[in-house]
Every structure is written in C-alpha cells, then in structure tokens.
mmCIF file of C-alpha atoms in Angstrom:
data_model
loop_
_atom_site.group_PDB
_atom_site.id
_atom_site.type_symbol
_atom_site.label_atom_id
_atom_site.label_comp_id
_atom_site.label_asym_id
_atom_site.label_seq_id
_atom_site.Cartn_x
_atom_site.Cartn_y
_atom_site.Cartn_z
ATOM 1 C CA GLN A 1 -40.594 -19.742 -35.938
ATOM 2 C CA ALA A 2 -37.129 -21.321 -35.966
ATOM 3 C CA GLN A 3 -35.464 -17.901 -36.272
ATOM 4 C CA GLN A 4 -37.465 -16.569 -33.319
ATOM 5 C CA GLU A 5 -36.521 -19.561 -31.167
ATOM 6 C CA LYS A 6 -32.877 -19.062 -32.197
ATOM 7 C CA ARG A 7 -32.975 -15.417 -31.070
ATOM 8 C CA VAL A 8 -34.563 -16.395 -27.750
ATOM 9 C CA LEU A 9 -31.872 -19.016 -27.257
ATOM 10 C CA GLU A 10 -29.105 -16.538 -28.126
ATOM 11 C CA ASN A 11 -30.537 -13.977 -25.688
ATOM 12 C CA THR A 12 -30.732 -16.653 -23.006
ATOM 13 C CA LEU A 13 -27.122 -17.626 -23.658
ATOM 14 C CA ASP A 14 -26.016 -13.984 -23.523
ATOM 15 C CA THR A 15 -27.764 -13.546 -20.183
ATOM 16 C CA PHE A 16 -26.191 -16.749 -18.929
ATOM 17 C CA HIS A 17 -22.694 -15.566 -19.961
ATOM 18 C CA VAL A 18 -23.186 -12.208 -18.215
ATOM 19 C CA GLN A 19 -24.327 -13.925 -15.041
ATOM 20 C CA LEU A 20 -21.443 -16.393 -15.292
ATOM 21 C CA GLN A 21 -18.946 -13.544 -15.665
ATOM 22 C CA ARG A 22 -20.411 -11.775 -12.630
ATOM 23 C CA PHE A 23 -20.261 -14.991 -10.648
ATOM 24 C CA GLN A 24 -16.632 -15.550 -11.695
ATOM 25 C CA THR A 25 -15.682 -11.995 -10.706
ATOM 26 C CA ASN A 26 -17.349 -12.415 -7.329
ATOM 27 C CA ALA A 27 -15.678 -15.793 -6.858
ATOM 28 C CA ASP A 28 -12.284 -14.266 -7.692
ATOM 29 C CA ASP A 29 -12.879 -11.528 -5.138
ATOM 30 C CA GLN A 30 -13.866 -14.073 -2.527
ATOM 31 C CA LEU A 31 -10.817 -16.202 -3.328
ATOM 32 C CA THR A 32 -8.510 -13.189 -3.046
ATOM 33 C CA ARG A 33 -10.114 -12.280 0.260
ATOM 34 C CA ALA A 34 -9.762 -15.839 1.526
ATOM 35 C CA GLN A 35 -6.124 -15.955 0.471
ATOM 36 C CA SER A 36 -5.384 -12.655 2.182
ATOM 37 C CA PHE A 37 -6.925 -14.097 5.326
ATOM 38 C CA VAL A 38 -5.203 -17.471 5.168
ATOM 39 C CA ASN A 39 -1.805 -16.016 4.307
ATOM 40 C CA VAL A 40 -1.726 -13.866 7.407
ATOM 41 C CA ARG A 41 1.831 -12.962 8.111
ATOM 42 C CA LEU A 42 3.584 -10.157 9.907
ATOM 43 C CA MET A 43 6.628 -9.244 7.878
ATOM 44 C CA ALA A 44 9.999 -8.297 9.263
ATOM 45 C CA ALA A 45 10.285 -5.755 6.475
ATOM 46 C CA LEU A 46 12.861 -2.986 6.314
ATOM 47 C CA GLU A 47 11.959 0.687 6.405
ATOM 48 C CA TYR A 48 14.716 3.000 5.176
ATOM 49 C CA ALA A 49 15.249 6.342 6.891
ATOM 50 C CA GLY A 50 17.866 7.599 4.446
ATOM 51 C CA THR A 51 20.808 6.195 2.547
ATOM 52 C CA GLY A 52 23.142 6.031 5.541
ATOM 53 C CA VAL A 53 26.310 7.950 6.301
ATOM 54 C CA GLY A 54 28.885 5.173 6.144
ATOM 55 C CA SER A 55 29.833 2.246 8.319
ATOM 56 C CA LYS A 56 30.645 2.733 11.949
ATOM 57 C CA SER A 57 34.417 2.592 12.044
ATOM 58 C CA GLY A 58 35.723 -0.627 13.497
ATOM 59 C CA ALA A 59 32.315 -1.584 14.840
ATOM 60 C CA THR A 60 30.965 -4.147 12.437
ATOM 61 C CA ASP A 61 31.871 -6.965 10.118
ATOM 62 C CA SER A 62 29.839 -7.011 6.927
ATOM 63 C CA GLY A 63 29.340 -10.759 7.324
ATOM 64 C CA SER A 64 29.621 -11.395 3.602
ATOM 65 C CA LEU A 65 30.695 -15.000 3.080
ATOM 66 C CA ASN A 66 33.423 -15.933 0.658
ATOM 67 C CA ARG A 67 32.854 -18.772 -1.811
ATOM 68 C CA THR A 68 34.378 -21.483 0.403
ATOM 69 C CA GLU A 69 32.405 -20.356 3.443
ATOM 70 C CA THR A 70 29.216 -20.122 1.386
ATOM 71 C CA ASN A 71 29.603 -23.688 0.146
ATOM 72 C CA GLU A 72 30.227 -24.950 3.661
ATOM 73 C CA ALA A 73 27.368 -22.888 5.093
ATOM 74 C CA ALA A 74 25.041 -24.371 2.469
ATOM 75 C CA SER A 75 25.516 -27.703 4.219
ATOM 76 C CA ILE A 76 23.448 -26.312 7.101
ATOM 77 C CA SER A 77 20.027 -27.720 6.320
ATOM 78 C CA VAL A 78 16.564 -26.548 7.245
ATOM 79 C CA GLU A 79 16.236 -29.712 9.325
ATOM 80 C CA GLU A 80 19.328 -28.877 11.364
ATOM 81 C CA ILE A 81 18.076 -25.361 12.102
ATOM 82 C CA ASN A 82 14.592 -26.614 12.925
ATOM 83 C CA HIS A 83 15.990 -29.229 15.294
ATOM 84 C CA ALA A 84 18.147 -26.685 17.133
ATOM 85 C CA VAL A 85 15.310 -24.170 17.494
ATOM 86 C CA SER A 86 12.792 -26.866 18.489
ATOM 87 C CA GLU A 87 15.041 -27.903 21.348
ATOM 88 C CA LEU A 88 15.201 -24.301 22.545
ATOM 89 C CA ALA A 89 11.506 -23.514 21.980
ATOM 90 C CA ALA A 90 10.545 -25.865 24.780
ATOM 91 C CA SER A 91 12.186 -23.475 27.240
ATOM 92 C CA LEU A 92 10.577 -20.285 25.927
ATOM 93 C CA ASP A 93 7.589 -18.836 27.755
ATOM 94 C CA ALA A 94 4.428 -17.593 26.061
ATOM 95 C CA TRP A 95 4.644 -20.171 23.247
ATOM 96 C CA ARG A 96 1.367 -20.244 21.316
ATOM 97 C CA TRP A 97 1.809 -23.564 19.515
ATOM 98 C CA ARG A 98 1.452 -26.890 21.290
ATOM 99 C CA ASP A 99 1.586 -30.486 20.148
ATOM 100 C CA GLU A 100 -1.084 -33.076 20.951
ATOM 101 C CA GLU A 101 0.473 -33.647 24.365
ATOM 102 C CA GLY A 102 0.505 -29.953 25.199
ATOM 103 C CA ASN A 103 4.245 -29.423 24.767
ATOM 104 C CA PRO A 104 5.662 -26.324 23.027
ATOM 105 C CA GLU A 105 5.954 -27.003 19.305
ATOM 106 C CA PHE A 106 8.118 -25.078 16.841
ATOM 107 C CA ARG A 107 6.401 -25.191 13.453
ATOM 108 C CA GLY A 108 9.632 -24.796 11.489
ATOM 109 C CA ILE A 109 11.277 -22.583 8.902
ATOM 110 C CA THR A 110 11.445 -22.758 5.129
ATOM 111 C CA PHE A 111 13.749 -21.038 2.660
ATOM 112 C CA ASP A 112 11.638 -19.027 0.228
ATOM 113 C CA ASP A 113 11.894 -16.329 -2.394
ATOM 114 C CA LEU A 114 9.940 -13.597 -0.622
ATOM 115 C CA GLY A 115 10.008 -11.331 -3.655
ATOM 116 C CA VAL A 116 10.642 -7.623 -3.833
ATOM 117 C CA GLY A 117 10.063 -5.105 -1.081
ATOM 118 C CA GLY A 118 12.953 -5.758 1.261
ATOM 119 C CA THR A 119 11.348 -8.591 3.200
ATOM 120 C CA MET A 120 13.956 -10.600 5.087
ATOM 121 C CA MET A 121 11.744 -13.064 6.940
ATOM 122 C CA SER A 122 8.049 -13.461 7.685
ATOM 123 C CA THR A 123 5.697 -15.458 9.884
ATOM 124 C CA ASN A 124 2.347 -17.001 9.062
ATOM 125 C CA LEU A 125 0.279 -16.426 12.189
ATOM 126 C CA LEU A 126 -2.251 -19.094 11.260
ATOM 127 C CA THR A 127 0.288 -21.879 10.869
ATOM 128 C CA GLY A 128 3.292 -20.719 12.878
ATOM 129 C CA THR A 129 5.696 -21.370 10.015
ATOM 130 C CA ILE A 130 8.536 -18.947 9.297
ATOM 131 C CA SER A 131 9.778 -18.067 5.821
ATOM 132 C CA ILE A 132 13.439 -17.099 5.410
ATOM 133 C CA GLY A 133 14.255 -15.001 2.354
ATOM 134 C CA SER A 134 16.621 -16.745 -0.036
ATOM 135 C CA GLU A 135 17.407 -13.702 -2.167
ATOM 136 C CA PRO A 136 19.693 -10.771 -1.259
ATOM 137 C CA VAL A 137 17.934 -7.616 -0.107
ATOM 138 C CA LYS A 138 19.384 -4.140 0.203
ATOM 139 C CA VAL A 139 19.706 -3.319 3.883
ATOM 140 C CA GLY A 140 21.077 -0.600 6.093
ATOM 141 C CA SER A 141 20.226 1.404 9.154
ATOM 142 C CA THR A 142 20.059 5.138 9.595
ATOM 143 C CA GLN A 143 23.799 5.118 10.269
ATOM 144 C CA LEU A 144 25.225 2.142 8.350
ATOM 145 C CA GLN A 145 26.096 2.000 4.671
ATOM 146 C CA GLU A 146 23.511 0.129 2.638
ATOM 147 C CA HIS A 147 24.644 -3.209 1.285
ATOM 148 C CA TYR A 148 23.140 -6.508 0.224
ATOM 149 C CA PHE A 149 22.197 -9.097 2.810
ATOM 150 C CA CYS A 150 20.929 -12.605 2.060
ATOM 151 C CA PRO A 151 18.935 -13.857 5.083
ATOM 152 C CA LYS A 152 19.254 -17.514 4.095
ATOM 153 C CA ASP A 153 23.024 -17.350 3.554
ATOM 154 C CA GLU A 154 23.700 -15.374 6.719
ATOM 155 C CA LEU A 155 21.471 -17.611 8.832
ATOM 156 C CA GLN A 156 23.212 -20.701 7.520
ATOM 157 C CA GLY A 157 26.538 -18.983 8.122
ATOM 158 C CA ALA A 158 25.512 -18.219 11.695
ATOM 159 C CA PHE A 159 24.580 -21.834 12.408
ATOM 160 C CA LEU A 160 27.816 -22.987 10.764
ATOM 161 C CA ALA A 161 29.786 -20.700 13.092
ATOM 162 C CA ILE A 162 27.830 -22.044 16.072
ATOM 163 C CA ARG A 163 28.494 -25.633 14.959
ATOM 164 C CA ASN A 164 32.221 -24.893 14.575
ATOM 165 C CA ARG A 165 32.370 -22.865 17.813
ATOM 166 C CA GLN A 166 33.554 -19.791 15.942
ATOM 167 C CA PRO A 167 32.697 -16.108 16.470
ATOM 168 C CA LEU A 168 29.707 -14.797 14.553
ATOM 169 C CA SER A 169 29.960 -11.763 12.284
ATOM 170 C CA PHE A 170 27.693 -8.756 12.650
ATOM 171 C CA ASP A 171 25.430 -9.953 9.808
ATOM 172 C CA HIS A 172 25.332 -13.435 11.328
ATOM 173 C CA GLU A 173 24.013 -11.963 14.559
ATOM 174 C CA VAL A 174 21.528 -9.813 12.648
ATOM 175 C CA ALA A 175 20.248 -13.008 10.993
ATOM 176 C CA ILE A 176 19.861 -14.680 14.401
ATOM 177 C CA GLU A 177 18.094 -11.607 15.784
ATOM 178 C CA SER A 178 15.785 -11.510 12.756
ATOM 179 C CA LEU A 179 14.912 -15.180 13.229
ATOM 180 C CA TYR A 180 14.249 -14.451 16.895
ATOM 181 C CA HIS A 181 11.943 -11.598 15.857
ATOM 182 C CA GLU A 182 9.862 -14.058 13.821
ATOM 183 C CA ILE A 183 9.913 -16.638 16.597
ATOM 184 C CA ASN A 184 8.641 -13.958 18.959
ATOM 185 C CA HIS A 185 5.640 -13.396 16.702
ATOM 186 C CA ASN A 186 4.730 -16.970 17.606
ATOM 187 C CA ARG A 187 4.863 -16.016 21.277
ATOM 188 C CA GLN A 188 2.555 -13.000 21.012
ATOM 189 C CA LYS A 189 -0.825 -13.752 22.540
ATOM 190 C CA GLY A 190 -2.417 -10.750 20.820
ATOM 191 C CA ALA A 191 -0.818 -10.698 17.348
ATOM 192 C CA LEU A 192 -3.506 -12.650 15.504
ATOM 193 C CA GLU A 193 -6.278 -10.693 17.235
ATOM 194 C CA LEU A 194 -4.637 -7.436 16.134
ATOM 195 C CA TYR A 195 -4.286 -8.617 12.562
ATOM 196 C CA LEU A 196 -7.884 -9.844 12.355
ATOM 197 C CA THR A 197 -9.154 -6.635 13.969
ATOM 198 C CA LEU A 198 -7.407 -4.602 11.290
ATOM 199 C CA GLU A 199 -8.684 -6.971 8.603
ATOM 200 C CA ALA A 200 -12.232 -6.401 9.848
ATOM 201 C CA GLN A 201 -11.629 -2.649 9.867
ATOM 202 C CA ALA A 202 -10.418 -2.787 6.272
ATOM 203 C CA THR A 203 -13.526 -4.721 5.265
ATOM 204 C CA TYR A 204 -15.771 -2.249 7.093
ATOM 205 C CA GLU A 205 -14.105 0.654 5.302
ATOM 206 C CA GLY A 206 -14.641 -1.021 1.935
ATOM 207 C CA ILE A 207 -10.989 -1.682 1.135
ATOM 208 C CA PRO A 208 -10.764 -3.969 -1.932
ATOM 209 C CA PRO A 209 -9.546 -7.464 -1.025
ATOM 210 C CA ARG A 210 -6.367 -7.057 -3.071
ATOM 211 C CA ASN A 211 -5.423 -3.985 -0.997
ATOM 212 C CA ILE A 212 -6.240 -5.327 2.472
ATOM 213 C CA SER A 213 -2.730 -6.594 3.196
ATOM 214 C CA LYS A 214 -1.217 -3.216 2.264
ATOM 215 C CA PHE A 215 -3.820 -1.443 4.407
ATOM 216 C CA ILE A 216 -3.005 -3.616 7.415
ATOM 217 C CA ASN A 217 0.768 -3.322 7.074
ATOM 218 C CA GLU A 218 0.549 0.475 7.005
ATOM 219 C CA ARG A 219 -1.713 0.840 10.031
ATOM 220 C CA PRO A 220 -0.006 2.614 12.966
ATOM 221 C CA GLU A 221 -1.198 -0.091 15.354
ATOM 222 C CA LEU A 222 0.652 -2.772 13.363
ATOM 223 C CA ILE A 223 3.745 -0.594 13.009
ATOM 224 C CA LEU A 224 3.816 -0.069 16.771
ATOM 225 C CA MET A 225 3.441 -3.817 17.361
ATOM 226 C CA GLU A 226 6.314 -4.553 14.976
ATOM 227 C CA THR A 227 8.429 -1.873 16.668
ATOM 228 C CA ILE A 228 7.797 -3.325 20.117
ATOM 229 C CA ASN A 229 8.601 -6.824 18.885
ATOM 230 C CA GLU A 230 11.800 -5.662 17.184
ATOM 231 C CA PHE A 231 12.904 -3.698 20.256
ATOM 232 C CA VAL A 232 12.362 -6.742 22.472
ATOM 233 C CA SER A 233 14.118 -9.017 19.968
ATOM 234 C CA ARG A 234 17.174 -6.771 19.674
ATOM 235 C CA LYS A 235 17.501 -6.502 23.434
ATOM 236 C CA ASP A 236 16.970 -10.196 24.132
ATOM 237 C CA TYR A 237 18.500 -12.064 21.188
ATOM 238 C CA PRO A 238 21.855 -12.646 22.983
ATOM 239 C CA GLU A 239 20.104 -15.084 25.339
ATOM 240 C CA PHE A 240 18.515 -16.819 22.359
ATOM 241 C CA LEU A 241 21.900 -17.074 20.639
ATOM 242 C CA ARG A 242 23.508 -18.546 23.746
ATOM 243 C CA GLY A 243 20.655 -21.021 23.973
ATOM 244 C CA LEU A 244 21.475 -22.170 20.439
ATOM 245 C CA GLY A 245 25.056 -22.836 21.502
ATOM 246 C CA GLY A 246 26.697 -19.554 20.531
ATOM 247 C CA GLU A 247 29.655 -19.254 22.878
ATOM 248 C CA LYS A 248 30.156 -15.522 22.440
ATOM 249 C CA VAL A 249 27.881 -12.644 21.491
ATOM 250 C CA SER A 250 30.168 -10.046 19.944
ATOM 251 C CA HIS A 251 27.851 -7.500 18.354
ATOM 252 C CA ALA A 252 24.918 -7.043 20.732
ATOM 253 C CA GLN A 253 25.263 -3.272 21.087
ATOM 254 C CA ASP A 254 25.816 -2.772 17.368
ATOM 255 C CA VAL A 255 22.768 -4.904 16.546
ATOM 256 C CA MET A 256 20.787 -2.865 19.062
ATOM 257 C CA ASN A 257 21.931 0.375 17.461
ATOM 258 C CA HIS A 258 22.172 -0.606 13.805
ATOM 259 C CA GLY A 259 20.003 -3.677 13.188
ATOM 260 C CA TYR A 260 18.282 -3.974 9.831
ATOM 261 C CA GLY A 261 14.704 -4.583 10.956
ATOM 262 C CA TYR A 262 12.587 -1.399 11.112
ATOM 263 C CA PRO A 263 15.573 0.928 11.753
ATOM 264 C CA MET A 264 13.649 4.198 11.519
ATOM 265 C CA TYR A 265 10.901 3.029 13.873
ATOM 266 C CA ILE A 266 13.422 1.742 16.409
ATOM 267 C CA ASP A 267 15.463 4.947 16.314
ATOM 268 C CA ARG A 268 12.349 7.034 16.919
ATOM 269 C CA PHE A 269 11.047 4.711 19.612
ATOM 270 C CA ARG A 270 14.331 4.849 21.543
ATOM 271 C CA GLU A 271 14.587 8.618 21.119
ATOM 272 C CA LEU A 272 11.090 8.967 22.599
ATOM 273 C CA ALA A 273 12.210 6.950 25.628
ATOM 274 C CA ARG A 274 15.301 9.167 25.986
ATOM 275 C CA ARG A 275 13.192 12.325 25.835
ATOM 276 C CA LEU A 276 10.987 10.887 28.557
ATOM 277 C CA ASP A 277 14.058 9.889 30.587
ATOM 278 C CA VAL A 278 12.836 6.283 30.769
ATOM 279 C CA PRO A 279 15.744 3.791 31.039
ATOM 280 C CA GLU A 280 15.796 1.232 28.237
ATOM 281 C CA ASP A 281 16.015 -1.678 30.651
ATOM 282 C CA MET A 282 12.744 -0.576 32.243
ATOM 283 C CA LEU A 283 11.216 -0.040 28.819
ATOM 284 C CA PHE A 284 12.352 -3.525 27.745
ATOM 285 C CA THR A 285 10.672 -5.131 30.763
ATOM 286 C CA LYS A 286 7.415 -3.333 30.011
ATOM 287 C CA CYS A 287 7.585 -4.036 26.272
ATOM 288 C CA ARG A 288 8.378 -7.708 26.807
ATOM 289 C CA GLU A 289 5.288 -8.154 28.981
ATOM 290 C CA LEU A 290 3.126 -6.241 26.515
ATOM 291 C CA ASN A 291 4.583 -8.030 23.498
ATOM 292 C CA PHE A 292 3.986 -11.564 24.740
ATOM 293 C CA TYR A 293 1.001 -11.252 27.058
ATOM 294 C CA GLY A 294 -0.700 -7.921 26.353
ATOM 295 C CA ASN A 295 -3.611 -6.756 24.228
ATOM 296 C CA LEU A 296 -1.798 -5.532 21.131
ATOM 297 C CA VAL A 297 -4.933 -3.868 19.781
ATOM 298 C CA ARG A 298 -4.631 -1.461 22.717
ATOM 299 C CA ALA A 299 -0.832 -1.325 22.803
ATOM 300 C CA ALA A 300 -0.678 2.429 22.172
ATOM 301 C CA ASP A 301 -3.074 3.109 25.058
ATOM 302 C CA ASP A 302 -1.301 0.737 27.416
ATOM 303 C CA LEU A 303 2.244 1.841 26.618
ATOM 304 C CA SER A 304 1.475 5.576 26.546
ATOM 305 C CA ALA A 305 -0.207 5.325 29.956
ATOM 306 C CA TRP A 306 2.826 3.525 31.383
ATOM 307 C CA LEU A 307 5.303 5.978 29.849
ATOM 308 C CA ALA A 308 3.258 8.928 31.125
ATOM 309 C CA MET A 309 3.329 7.442 34.610
ATOM 310 C CA GLN A 310 7.108 7.010 34.458
ATOM 311 C CA SER A 311 7.833 10.462 33.056
ATOM 312 C CA TRP A 312 5.007 12.679 34.295
ATOM 313 C CA LYS A 313 4.442 13.804 30.713
ATOM 314 C CA ASP A 314 1.186 14.102 28.809
ATOM 315 C CA ARG A 315 -0.248 10.722 27.871
ATOM 316 C CA ASP A 316 -1.982 11.950 24.710
ATOM 317 C CA ASP A 317 1.219 13.508 23.350
ATOM 318 C CA ILE A 318 3.100 10.268 23.998
ATOM 319 C CA ARG A 319 0.370 8.222 22.343
ATOM 320 C CA ASP A 320 0.456 10.525 19.329
ATOM 321 C CA ALA A 321 4.201 9.935 18.967
ATOM 322 C CA LEU A 322 3.782 6.156 19.268
ATOM 323 C CA LEU A 323 1.185 6.137 16.511
ATOM 324 C CA ASN A 324 3.305 8.244 14.149
ATOM 325 C CA LEU A 325 6.534 6.248 14.071
ATOM 326 C CA LYS A 326 6.154 5.931 10.293
ATOM 327 C CA PHE A 327 5.547 9.649 9.757
ATOM 328 C CA ARG A 328 7.275 10.486 6.482
ATOM 329 C CA GLY A 329 8.457 13.931 7.502
ATOM 330 C CA ASP A 330 10.388 15.368 10.419
ATOM 331 C CA PHE A 331 9.536 13.400 13.566
ATOM 332 C CA SER A 332 10.967 15.956 15.999
ATOM 333 C CA PRO A 333 7.691 17.951 16.409
ATOM 334 C CA PHE A 334 6.095 14.829 17.926
ATOM 335 C CA LEU A 335 8.936 14.774 20.473
ATOM 336 C CA ASP A 336 9.246 18.519 21.048
ATOM 337 C CA VAL A 337 5.610 18.898 22.049
ATOM 338 C CA ILE A 338 6.220 16.473 24.922
ATOM 339 C CA GLU A 339 8.853 18.724 26.518
#
C-alpha cells in the first residue's frame, strides 16, 4: 500500500513539474513579448552601402578629439545637454510630450552602451527618452572612408565647442544632427502607431516574440519612416544647431551628402527625387509635414501620390521604389522603370 501511494505521489509530482515547466516557458514568452513592447525604440542605426571610396578632399574634418579635448569635453554633463535642449524644445512644433501644465517637455538623454550593430542613438517612443551610444561604432557613407565614431564623445565635443563659441567639426555636426533625428522621433504624431501596427502584424503572422523587434526594424514601412525622418533632420539640423547657440554651421552640405545615419537609404531617396525632377526643397517641405503630422502607416501611399502629382510619373512605380530602399541588390531597376 505504501509503495503504491509513493508511486501515485511521484506521478503527481512529475505531472506538476511538467505543468510548471510549461507555465514557466509561457511566462518567459509573455515577459519577452512585454519587454519588446515596452522597450519600443526606433534606432538611428547605420546601413552600409559599401566600404567607401575615400574621404572627400578638403571637405570634412574627422572630428576625432585629442586627449586634452576629450578630457575637457567629458566635463559636458548629461544635465547640461538636457538643460540646453529643454530650453529649445519649448519652441519646437509638433512636440508629443507635455508636462502637467501642458508645456512641451523634453524627457532627456542618457549615455548608454547600445551594444553591437552600429547603433549610434535610439529613442524609446513610450517614454520619450533618448539613449546616446557611449562606445565607438564604425561609420561611413557611400562616399566617405569608414572610421570609428563615438556618439557620446562627439556630442560632448559639440556642446563644448558651442560653450566655447568655437567652430564645430564635421563629426560634431553629425552628432548634433543625429541627436536632432532622435528628437524628431518625439515630434512624430504617427511613429508609435506605426510601430504598434507592425508589432500587431508580427503577432498575427506568428513571429516569435524574440524576433519581433528584428521583424519590425526590417519592414519597408519602418525603413521609409526612418528615411523620411533622417532626410528632414539632415536638411533642418542647422536651425537646431543655431538654436543651441552654435554661431556657425560649417558642414551642412557635407552632412546632407555624407551623414552617417542610413546613408544608403538617403542616397536612394534623393536619387529618386532627382529622377522625378522634384526639387529637394519642395520634397523637404512635404516630408516635414508628413514626418511630424502625417499617418506614417500610410506614408508610402501619401508620398508616392504627391511625387506622382509633381512629376507626372506612375504612382505605383514610385511607391515600389519607396518600399525597396533597403533592396540588397542593384537599385537602378526601380528607378529606370519610372522613366
């Protein structure tokens, strides 16, 4: 009798352990899913379109700080940067975050190790906070020699130059433009809706929770949104820099042509506009409106319709090009078909 009761108890315990393991696995999946939802962030990651063909002669300053400059730049604190940007944020339109009195509120930056993958800076769309990479990342455009760029160091160096009323280097201005890119994510009315729409699509398609972030970041709709935001940021960062107290913007055209954020997408986007004979100033006005106030889920439809109206070219061909900015092969067929 005792042996029989022991076996029953052992079987019950085995069943309990199996059920507990299943519960734990399900809980882990739910936790991963919750974390992927809570840690929503649109990354200003770099996409490389080749190894580069050398620096543009006489056009840029690498921005690398020497030891003395690095030590002095390190005195620029997070609090000082946050204070300067908070003062300016009050004057920016389309600001999503408000304090209890309804005034624009900048949620601040932090210096973080963003890990591998070339991420310079990122924004959490649920909190409004911006993470600045503290480790060097290999950067380059389609035309500039690859080199290492530390977002934290260059941003501190930029604010040091502003404080001392000195000219900013090329990499300093890239750091300011990259910060502006992240700030602009906090001005996009439709960014969170786009991200959650893609998250729902991933769930519907049965994407495992651990792969949802990768799925979202590779979707053409998100790539187009990032491209539009980067294009607007490159065109408009000089005004942001002046607002911070920068007395002279020395590298605006070089940052426009050779910035580090999404270089391949930007090159293709601008080439599409050239093929359509749409002036970049007109494109900037349209993209700025779409970026801050538009429905980013339907950005490809909206922008392709507008470009077709400006150029008298086929809307579907334009839309196809906009949704294939990350195409891994030759992009020219997407442009040639529009001719």
